[in-house]
Amino acid sequence: PESVDRYIQRVYEGDTGYLDLVASRLELGVLAFEGGQVQHNDQVRWLISAVGADYDYVFLDAQPTISRMLIASFEAAQTILVPVRPEFLSSIGLPLLRQVIETIYPSVERRPRWMPQIGVMGIVYTMFQAHLTMTQASVADIQRVAKDMGYPIFATHISNSTKFTWSAKNSLPIFRTEPSSRYAVELAALAVEFIKRADGISPVTREGV
């Protein structure tokens, strides 16, 4: 419908598929602090319910802090992919994330009854610097915490590089700016691993939505 299409922008179209984007703004986080606004978090779920059948995958990129956008993403998401920078603070943040997912968010009781509970697909290491002793120690800590929580860790990790920032500055994916780089290879490998893991997740449908 027109009311939905006006939010969606086609950013890529090829022989095998297409990529659409619903752009956001950092200023949206301020809405969480405006009176009366924090209770209305179903806009993202409404949008996906309206157009989700047109897509194989819908990704929601939310900041790792308790905010209106994070709760709105929780209400629309089926599973969570957790990007983690291997450092000491990450091993502290993961248990807090589990507390939000398993205790704090369910207590709000805003998730529709026809949607299953949120699952965690796994953890992906980002900004990875294998040569640093700190990275190696942090990976061991994160692996221990993840095992205790039952969160799998992806075999693929994304190395640290300023090339991602450069690509973002030029509004282009790294496959266009650095197509032969190891960073592009890592992202391609991550996509393959993601698809394999996602194959085991059944799509959520609801009659009349």
PDB file of N, CA and C in Angstrom, residues 68-152:
ATOM      1  N   ARG A  68      13.921   3.149  22.658  1.00  0.00           N
ATOM      2  CA  ARG A  68      12.660   2.888  21.979  1.00  0.00           C
ATOM      3  C   ARG A  68      12.886   2.042  20.734  1.00  0.00           C
ATOM      4  N   MET A  69      13.961   2.319  19.999  1.00  0.00           N
ATOM      5  CA  MET A  69      14.233   1.575  18.773  1.00  0.00           C
ATOM      6  C   MET A  69      14.566   0.117  19.085  1.00  0.00           C
ATOM      7  N   LEU A  70      15.265  -0.124  20.178  1.00  0.00           N
ATOM      8  CA  LEU A  70      15.601  -1.504  20.543  1.00  0.00           C
ATOM      9  C   LEU A  70      14.332  -2.279  20.901  1.00  0.00           C
ATOM     10  N   ILE A  71      13.454  -1.681  21.700  1.00  0.00           N
ATOM     11  CA  ILE A  71      12.217  -2.353  22.075  1.00  0.00           C
ATOM     12  C   ILE A  71      11.336  -2.570  20.856  1.00  0.00           C
ATOM     13  N   ALA A  72      11.282  -1.586  19.955  1.00  0.00           N
ATOM     14  CA  ALA A  72      10.505  -1.748  18.725  1.00  0.00           C
ATOM     15  C   ALA A  72      11.058  -2.892  17.891  1.00  0.00           C
ATOM     16  N   SER A  73      12.367  -3.046  17.866  1.00  0.00           N
ATOM     17  CA  SER A  73      12.988  -4.154  17.145  1.00  0.00           C
ATOM     18  C   SER A  73      12.664  -5.487  17.806  1.00  0.00           C
ATOM     19  N   PHE A  74      12.706  -5.521  19.133  1.00  0.00           N
ATOM     20  CA  PHE A  74      12.349  -6.737  19.854  1.00  0.00           C
ATOM     21  C   PHE A  74      10.928  -7.176  19.515  1.00  0.00           C
ATOM     22  N   GLU A  75      10.019  -6.218  19.409  1.00  0.00           N
ATOM     23  CA  GLU A  75       8.629  -6.552  19.176  1.00  0.00           C
ATOM     24  C   GLU A  75       8.382  -7.071  17.763  1.00  0.00           C
ATOM     25  N   ALA A  76       9.327  -6.812  16.860  1.00  0.00           N
ATOM     26  CA  ALA A  76       9.149  -7.248  15.475  1.00  0.00           C
ATOM     27  C   ALA A  76      10.052  -8.416  15.108  1.00  0.00           C
ATOM     28  N   ALA A  77      11.112  -8.654  15.889  1.00  0.00           N
ATOM     29  CA  ALA A  77      12.133  -9.629  15.504  1.00  0.00           C
ATOM     30  C   ALA A  77      11.760 -11.048  15.877  1.00  0.00           C
ATOM     31  N   GLN A  78      12.319 -11.968  15.110  1.00  0.00           N
ATOM     32  CA  GLN A  78      12.146 -13.388  15.399  1.00  0.00           C
ATOM     33  C   GLN A  78      13.394 -13.964  16.059  1.00  0.00           C
ATOM     34  N   THR A  79      14.546 -13.458  15.656  1.00  0.00           N
ATOM     35  CA  THR A  79      15.804 -13.916  16.235  1.00  0.00           C
ATOM     36  C   THR A  79      16.787 -12.768  16.229  1.00  0.00           C
ATOM     37  N   ILE A  80      17.815 -12.873  17.061  1.00  0.00           N
ATOM     38  CA  ILE A  80      18.771 -11.782  17.237  1.00  0.00           C
ATOM     39  C   ILE A  80      20.172 -12.248  16.868  1.00  0.00           C
ATOM     40  N   LEU A  81      20.852 -11.437  16.093  1.00  0.00           N
ATOM     41  CA  LEU A  81      22.259 -11.641  15.765  1.00  0.00           C
ATOM     42  C   LEU A  81      23.045 -10.603  16.554  1.00  0.00           C
ATOM     43  N   VAL A  82      23.987 -11.052  17.370  1.00  0.00           N
ATOM     44  CA  VAL A  82      24.668 -10.158  18.303  1.00  0.00           C
ATOM     45  C   VAL A  82      26.098  -9.876  17.830  1.00  0.00           C
ATOM     46  N   PRO A  83      26.368  -8.691  17.279  1.00  0.00           N
ATOM     47  CA  PRO A  83      27.749  -8.331  16.940  1.00  0.00           C
ATOM     48  C   PRO A  83      28.498  -7.947  18.209  1.00  0.00           C
ATOM     49  N   VAL A  84      29.667  -8.516  18.397  1.00  0.00           N
ATOM     50  CA  VAL A  84      30.429  -8.300  19.624  1.00  0.00           C
ATOM     51  C   VAL A  84      31.872  -7.959  19.282  1.00  0.00           C
ATOM     52  N   ARG A  85      32.333  -6.854  19.808  1.00  0.00           N
ATOM     53  CA  ARG A  85      33.763  -6.534  19.711  1.00  0.00           C
ATOM     54  C   ARG A  85      34.487  -7.279  20.825  1.00  0.00           C
ATOM     55  N   PRO A  86      35.483  -8.092  20.496  1.00  0.00           N
ATOM     56  CA  PRO A  86      36.144  -8.895  21.528  1.00  0.00           C
ATOM     57  C   PRO A  86      36.995  -8.041  22.468  1.00  0.00           C
ATOM     58  N   GLU A  87      36.365  -7.596  23.526  1.00  0.00           N
ATOM     59  CA  GLU A  87      37.047  -6.829  24.558  1.00  0.00           C
ATOM     60  C   GLU A  87      36.389  -7.130  25.898  1.00  0.00           C
ATOM     61  N   PHE A  88      37.007  -6.690  26.972  1.00  0.00           N
ATOM     62  CA  PHE A  88      36.564  -7.055  28.312  1.00  0.00           C
ATOM     63  C   PHE A  88      35.103  -6.688  28.570  1.00  0.00           C
ATOM     64  N   LEU A  89      34.682  -5.494  28.165  1.00  0.00           N
ATOM     65  CA  LEU A  89      33.337  -5.032  28.456  1.00  0.00           C
ATOM     66  C   LEU A  89      32.270  -5.895  27.790  1.00  0.00           C
ATOM     67  N   SER A  90      32.618  -6.553  26.703  1.00  0.00           N
ATOM     68  CA  SER A  90      31.636  -7.394  26.009  1.00  0.00           C
ATOM     69  C   SER A  90      31.217  -8.583  26.859  1.00  0.00           C
ATOM     70  N   SER A  91      32.160  -9.146  27.597  1.00  0.00           N
ATOM     71  CA  SER A  91      31.826 -10.294  28.447  1.00  0.00           C
ATOM     72  C   SER A  91      30.904  -9.881  29.588  1.00  0.00           C
ATOM     73  N   ILE A  92      30.875  -8.583  29.904  1.00  0.00           N
ATOM     74  CA  ILE A  92      29.955  -8.069  30.909  1.00  0.00           C
ATOM     75  C   ILE A  92      28.606  -7.763  30.286  1.00  0.00           C
ATOM     76  N   GLY A  93      28.623  -7.235  29.063  1.00  0.00           N
ATOM     77  CA  GLY A  93      27.392  -6.831  28.403  1.00  0.00           C
ATOM     78  C   GLY A  93      26.514  -7.984  27.982  1.00  0.00           C
ATOM     79  N   LEU A  94      27.090  -9.138  27.647  1.00  0.00           N
ATOM     80  CA  LEU A  94      26.294 -10.269  27.182  1.00  0.00           C
ATOM     81  C   LEU A  94      25.289 -10.765  28.238  1.00  0.00           C
ATOM     82  N   PRO A  95      25.685 -10.938  29.494  1.00  0.00           N
ATOM     83  CA  PRO A  95      24.684 -11.333  30.497  1.00  0.00           C
ATOM     84  C   PRO A  95      23.574 -10.295  30.661  1.00  0.00           C
ATOM     85  N   LEU A  96      23.911  -9.006  30.485  1.00  0.00           N
ATOM     86  CA  LEU A  96      22.890  -7.969  30.562  1.00  0.00           C
ATOM     87  C   LEU A  96      21.906  -8.095  29.410  1.00  0.00           C
ATOM     88  N   LEU A  97      22.419  -8.438  28.226  1.00  0.00           N
ATOM     89  CA  LEU A  97      21.546  -8.645  27.078  1.00  0.00           C
ATOM     90  C   LEU A  97      20.593  -9.808  27.345  1.00  0.00           C
ATOM     91  N   ARG A  98      21.120 -10.896  27.881  1.00  0.00           N
ATOM     92  CA  ARG A  98      20.259 -12.043  28.195  1.00  0.00           C
ATOM     93  C   ARG A  98      19.189 -11.653  29.211  1.00  0.00           C
ATOM     94  N   GLN A  99      19.558 -10.827  30.187  1.00  0.00           N
ATOM     95  CA  GLN A  99      18.580 -10.395  31.184  1.00  0.00           C
ATOM     96  C   GLN A  99      17.453  -9.605  30.529  1.00  0.00           C
ATOM     97  N   VAL A 100      17.805  -8.740  29.572  1.00  0.00           N
ATOM     98  CA  VAL A 100      16.791  -7.956  28.869  1.00  0.00           C
ATOM     99  C   VAL A 100      15.881  -8.869  28.064  1.00  0.00           C
ATOM    100  N   ILE A 101      16.476  -9.813  27.323  1.00  0.00           N
ATOM    101  CA  ILE A 101      15.711 -10.691  26.438  1.00  0.00           C
ATOM    102  C   ILE A 101      14.816 -11.640  27.228  1.00  0.00           C
ATOM    103  N   GLU A 102      15.353 -12.231  28.290  1.00  0.00           N
ATOM    104  CA  GLU A 102      14.647 -13.303  28.987  1.00  0.00           C
ATOM    105  C   GLU A 102      13.831 -12.845  30.191  1.00  0.00           C
ATOM    106  N   THR A 103      14.150 -11.673  30.738  1.00  0.00           N
ATOM    107  CA  THR A 103      13.476 -11.252  31.965  1.00  0.00           C
ATOM    108  C   THR A 103      12.760  -9.913  31.831  1.00  0.00           C
ATOM    109  N   ILE A 104      13.501  -8.883  31.461  1.00  0.00           N
ATOM    110  CA  ILE A 104      12.932  -7.534  31.458  1.00  0.00           C
ATOM    111  C   ILE A 104      11.911  -7.359  30.344  1.00  0.00           C
ATOM    112  N   TYR A 105      12.286  -7.714  29.116  1.00  0.00           N
ATOM    113  CA  TYR A 105      11.361  -7.506  28.005  1.00  0.00           C
ATOM    114  C   TYR A 105      10.100  -8.361  28.121  1.00  0.00           C
ATOM    115  N   PRO A 106      10.181  -9.661  28.430  1.00  0.00           N
ATOM    116  CA  PRO A 106       8.952 -10.459  28.566  1.00  0.00           C
ATOM    117  C   PRO A 106       7.995  -9.931  29.632  1.00  0.00           C
ATOM    118  N   SER A 107       8.524  -9.250  30.655  1.00  0.00           N
ATOM    119  CA  SER A 107       7.666  -8.743  31.718  1.00  0.00           C
ATOM    120  C   SER A 107       6.767  -7.617  31.240  1.00  0.00           C
ATOM    121  N   VAL A 108       7.120  -7.003  30.115  1.00  0.00           N
ATOM    122  CA  VAL A 108       6.315  -5.904  29.583  1.00  0.00           C
ATOM    123  C   VAL A 108       5.037  -6.433  28.942  1.00  0.00           C
ATOM    124  N   GLU A 109       5.088  -7.662  28.432  1.00  0.00           N
ATOM    125  CA  GLU A 109       3.939  -8.349  27.830  1.00  0.00           C
ATOM    126  C   GLU A 109       3.342  -7.557  26.674  1.00  0.00           C
ATOM    127  N   ARG A 110       4.193  -7.004  25.837  1.00  0.00           N
ATOM    128  CA  ARG A 110       3.701  -6.295  24.657  1.00  0.00           C
ATOM    129  C   ARG A 110       3.891  -7.105  23.384  1.00  0.00           C
ATOM    130  N   ARG A 111       4.644  -8.187  23.435  1.00  0.00           N
ATOM    131  CA  ARG A 111       4.857  -8.995  22.244  1.00  0.00           C
ATOM    132  C   ARG A 111       3.572  -9.757  21.920  1.00  0.00           C
ATOM    133  N   PRO A 112       3.139  -9.746  20.658  1.00  0.00           N
ATOM    134  CA  PRO A 112       1.897 -10.436  20.289  1.00  0.00           C
ATOM    135  C   PRO A 112       1.950 -11.913  20.652  1.00  0.00           C
ATOM    136  N   ARG A 113       0.834 -12.465  21.061  1.00  0.00           N
ATOM    137  CA  ARG A 113       0.783 -13.871  21.465  1.00  0.00           C
ATOM    138  C   ARG A 113       1.043 -14.812  20.294  1.00  0.00           C
ATOM    139  N   TRP A 114       0.781 -14.347  19.057  1.00  0.00           N
ATOM    140  CA  TRP A 114       0.984 -15.215  17.905  1.00  0.00           C
ATOM    141  C   TRP A 114       2.444 -15.276  17.463  1.00  0.00           C
ATOM    142  N   MET A 115       3.317 -14.455  18.081  1.00  0.00           N
ATOM    143  CA  MET A 115       4.737 -14.501  17.750  1.00  0.00           C
ATOM    144  C   MET A 115       5.484 -15.329  18.784  1.00  0.00           C
ATOM    145  N   PRO A 116       6.424 -16.172  18.350  1.00  0.00           N
ATOM    146  CA  PRO A 116       7.207 -16.961  19.313  1.00  0.00           C
ATOM    147  C   PRO A 116       8.158 -16.080  20.099  1.00  0.00           C
ATOM    148  N   GLN A 117       8.699 -16.621  21.177  1.00  0.00           N
ATOM    149  CA  GLN A 117       9.672 -15.872  21.961  1.00  0.00           C
ATOM    150  C   GLN A 117      10.929 -15.600  21.123  1.00  0.00           C
ATOM    151  N   ILE A 118      11.576 -14.495  21.409  1.00  0.00           N
ATOM    152  CA  ILE A 118      12.787 -14.128  20.672  1.00  0.00           C
ATOM    153  C   ILE A 118      13.886 -15.135  20.961  1.00  0.00           C
ATOM    154  N   GLY A 119      14.605 -15.541  19.911  1.00  0.00           N
ATOM    155  CA  GLY A 119      15.762 -16.403  20.061  1.00  0.00           C
ATOM    156  C   GLY A 119      17.031 -15.653  19.696  1.00  0.00           C
ATOM    157  N   VAL A 120      18.158 -16.216  20.024  1.00  0.00           N
ATOM    158  CA  VAL A 120      19.460 -15.637  19.675  1.00  0.00           C
ATOM    159  C   VAL A 120      20.130 -16.559  18.673  1.00  0.00           C
ATOM    160  N   MET A 121      20.298 -16.090  17.444  1.00  0.00           N
ATOM    161  CA  MET A 121      20.930 -16.901  16.405  1.00  0.00           C
ATOM    162  C   MET A 121      22.399 -17.143  16.721  1.00  0.00           C
ATOM    163  N   GLY A 122      23.068 -16.130  17.247  1.00  0.00           N
ATOM    164  CA  GLY A 122      24.469 -16.307  17.575  1.00  0.00           C
ATOM    165  C   GLY A 122      25.215 -14.998  17.722  1.00  0.00           C
ATOM    166  N   ILE A 123      26.474 -15.118  18.054  1.00  0.00           N
ATOM    167  CA  ILE A 123      27.370 -13.978  18.265  1.00  0.00           C
ATOM    168  C   ILE A 123      28.365 -13.911  17.111  1.00  0.00           C
ATOM    169  N   VAL A 124      28.587 -12.707  16.611  1.00  0.00           N
ATOM    170  CA  VAL A 124      29.569 -12.491  15.549  1.00  0.00           C
ATOM    171  C   VAL A 124      30.628 -11.523  16.059  1.00  0.00           C
ATOM    172  N   TYR A 125      31.891 -11.930  15.992  1.00  0.00           N
ATOM    173  CA  TYR A 125      32.977 -11.034  16.378  1.00  0.00           C
ATOM    174  C   TYR A 125      33.180  -9.985  15.291  1.00  0.00           C
ATOM    175  N   THR A 126      33.208  -8.720  15.698  1.00  0.00           N
ATOM    176  CA  THR A 126      33.484  -7.623  14.784  1.00  0.00           C
ATOM    177  C   THR A 126      34.681  -6.823  15.298  1.00  0.00           C
ATOM    178  N   MET A 127      35.266  -6.018  14.413  1.00  0.00           N
ATOM    179  CA  MET A 127      36.452  -5.219  14.761  1.00  0.00           C
ATOM    180  C   MET A 127      37.518  -6.125  15.385  1.00  0.00           C
ATOM    181  N   PHE A 128      37.684  -7.300  14.790  1.00  0.00           N
ATOM    182  CA  PHE A 128      38.550  -8.352  15.310  1.00  0.00           C
ATOM    183  C   PHE A 128      40.006  -8.053  14.957  1.00  0.00           C
ATOM    184  N   GLN A 129      40.883  -8.106  15.971  1.00  0.00           N
ATOM    185  CA  GLN A 129      42.326  -7.893  15.781  1.00  0.00           C
ATOM    186  C   GLN A 129      43.062  -9.077  16.397  1.00  0.00           C
ATOM    187  N   ALA A 130      43.278 -10.086  15.575  1.00  0.00           N
ATOM    188  CA  ALA A 130      43.803 -11.363  16.058  1.00  0.00           C
ATOM    189  C   ALA A 130      45.190 -11.240  16.684  1.00  0.00           C
ATOM    190  N   HIS A 131      45.973 -10.249  16.275  1.00  0.00           N
ATOM    191  CA  HIS A 131      47.356 -10.146  16.747  1.00  0.00           C
ATOM    192  C   HIS A 131      47.460  -9.576  18.164  1.00  0.00           C
ATOM    193  N   LEU A 132      46.356  -9.041  18.697  1.00  0.00           N
ATOM    194  CA  LEU A 132      46.407  -8.436  20.018  1.00  0.00           C
ATOM    195  C   LEU A 132      46.184  -9.472  21.111  1.00  0.00           C
ATOM    196  N   THR A 133      47.012  -9.424  22.143  1.00  0.00           N
ATOM    197  CA  THR A 133      46.845 -10.316  23.286  1.00  0.00           C
ATOM    198  C   THR A 133      45.496 -10.083  23.960  1.00  0.00           C
ATOM    199  N   MET A 134      45.069  -8.810  24.012  1.00  0.00           N
ATOM    200  CA  MET A 134      43.782  -8.472  24.618  1.00  0.00           C
ATOM    201  C   MET A 134      42.633  -9.162  23.886  1.00  0.00           C
ATOM    202  N   THR A 135      42.735  -9.227  22.565  1.00  0.00           N
ATOM    203  CA  THR A 135      41.683  -9.878  21.782  1.00  0.00           C
ATOM    204  C   THR A 135      41.602 -11.355  22.128  1.00  0.00           C
ATOM    205  N   GLN A 136      42.747 -12.005  22.185  1.00  0.00           N
ATOM    206  CA  GLN A 136      42.775 -13.434  22.483  1.00  0.00           C
ATOM    207  C   GLN A 136      42.203 -13.728  23.867  1.00  0.00           C
ATOM    208  N   ALA A 137      42.551 -12.894  24.850  1.00  0.00           N
ATOM    209  CA  ALA A 137      42.035 -13.085  26.202  1.00  0.00           C
ATOM    210  C   ALA A 137      40.531 -12.824  26.251  1.00  0.00           C
ATOM    211  N   SER A 138      40.081 -11.799  25.522  1.00  0.00           N
ATOM    212  CA  SER A 138      38.667 -11.445  25.523  1.00  0.00           C
ATOM    213  C   SER A 138      37.833 -12.515  24.831  1.00  0.00           C
ATOM    214  N   VAL A 139      38.369 -13.101  23.762  1.00  0.00           N
ATOM    215  CA  VAL A 139      37.663 -14.170  23.067  1.00  0.00           C
ATOM    216  C   VAL A 139      37.433 -15.346  24.010  1.00  0.00           C
ATOM    217  N   ALA A 140      38.433 -15.682  24.813  1.00  0.00           N
ATOM    218  CA  ALA A 140      38.291 -16.778  25.768  1.00  0.00           C
ATOM    219  C   ALA A 140      37.199 -16.463  26.783  1.00  0.00           C
ATOM    220  N   ASP A 141      37.150 -15.209  27.264  1.00  0.00           N
ATOM    221  CA  ASP A 141      36.127 -14.811  28.232  1.00  0.00           C
ATOM    222  C   ASP A 141      34.733 -14.865  27.602  1.00  0.00           C
ATOM    223  N   ILE A 142      34.609 -14.353  26.374  1.00  0.00           N
ATOM    224  CA  ILE A 142      33.310 -14.327  25.697  1.00  0.00           C
ATOM    225  C   ILE A 142      32.833 -15.738  25.395  1.00  0.00           C
ATOM    226  N   GLN A 143      33.748 -16.605  24.986  1.00  0.00           N
ATOM    227  CA  GLN A 143      33.373 -17.992  24.706  1.00  0.00           C
ATOM    228  C   GLN A 143      32.838 -18.670  25.959  1.00  0.00           C
ATOM    229  N   ARG A 144      33.449 -18.399  27.085  1.00  0.00           N
ATOM    230  CA  ARG A 144      32.993 -18.994  28.347  1.00  0.00           C
ATOM    231  C   ARG A 144      31.590 -18.491  28.690  1.00  0.00           C
ATOM    232  N   VAL A 145      31.385 -17.175  28.578  1.00  0.00           N
ATOM    233  CA  VAL A 145      30.081 -16.595  28.907  1.00  0.00           C
ATOM    234  C   VAL A 145      29.021 -17.088  27.934  1.00  0.00           C
ATOM    235  N   ALA A 146      29.365 -17.110  26.639  1.00  0.00           N
ATOM    236  CA  ALA A 146      28.404 -17.544  25.623  1.00  0.00           C
ATOM    237  C   ALA A 146      27.999 -18.999  25.828  1.00  0.00           C
ATOM    238  N   LYS A 147      28.951 -19.832  26.211  1.00  0.00           N
ATOM    239  CA  LYS A 147      28.646 -21.249  26.460  1.00  0.00           C
ATOM    240  C   LYS A 147      27.687 -21.389  27.631  1.00  0.00           C
ATOM    241  N   ASP A 148      27.915 -20.612  28.691  1.00  0.00           N
ATOM    242  CA  ASP A 148      27.034 -20.663  29.854  1.00  0.00           C
ATOM    243  C   ASP A 148      25.613 -20.224  29.496  1.00  0.00           C
ATOM    244  N   MET A 149      25.486 -19.274  28.548  1.00  0.00           N
ATOM    245  CA  MET A 149      24.178 -18.753  28.166  1.00  0.00           C
ATOM    246  C   MET A 149      23.534 -19.565  27.048  1.00  0.00           C
ATOM    247  N   GLY A 150      24.314 -20.433  26.419  1.00  0.00           N
ATOM    248  CA  GLY A 150      23.780 -21.207  25.309  1.00  0.00           C
ATOM    249  C   GLY A 150      23.710 -20.427  24.015  1.00  0.00           C
ATOM    250  N   TYR A 151      24.539 -19.398  23.867  1.00  0.00           N
ATOM    251  CA  TYR A 151      24.572 -18.592  22.652  1.00  0.00           C
ATOM    252  C   TYR A 151      25.694 -19.104  21.749  1.00  0.00           C
ATOM    253  N   PRO A 152      25.386 -19.581  20.539  1.00  0.00           N
ATOM    254  CA  PRO A 152      26.450 -20.040  19.632  1.00  0.00           C
ATOM    255  C   PRO A 152      27.267 -18.872  19.098  1.00  0.00           C
TER     256      PRO A 152
END
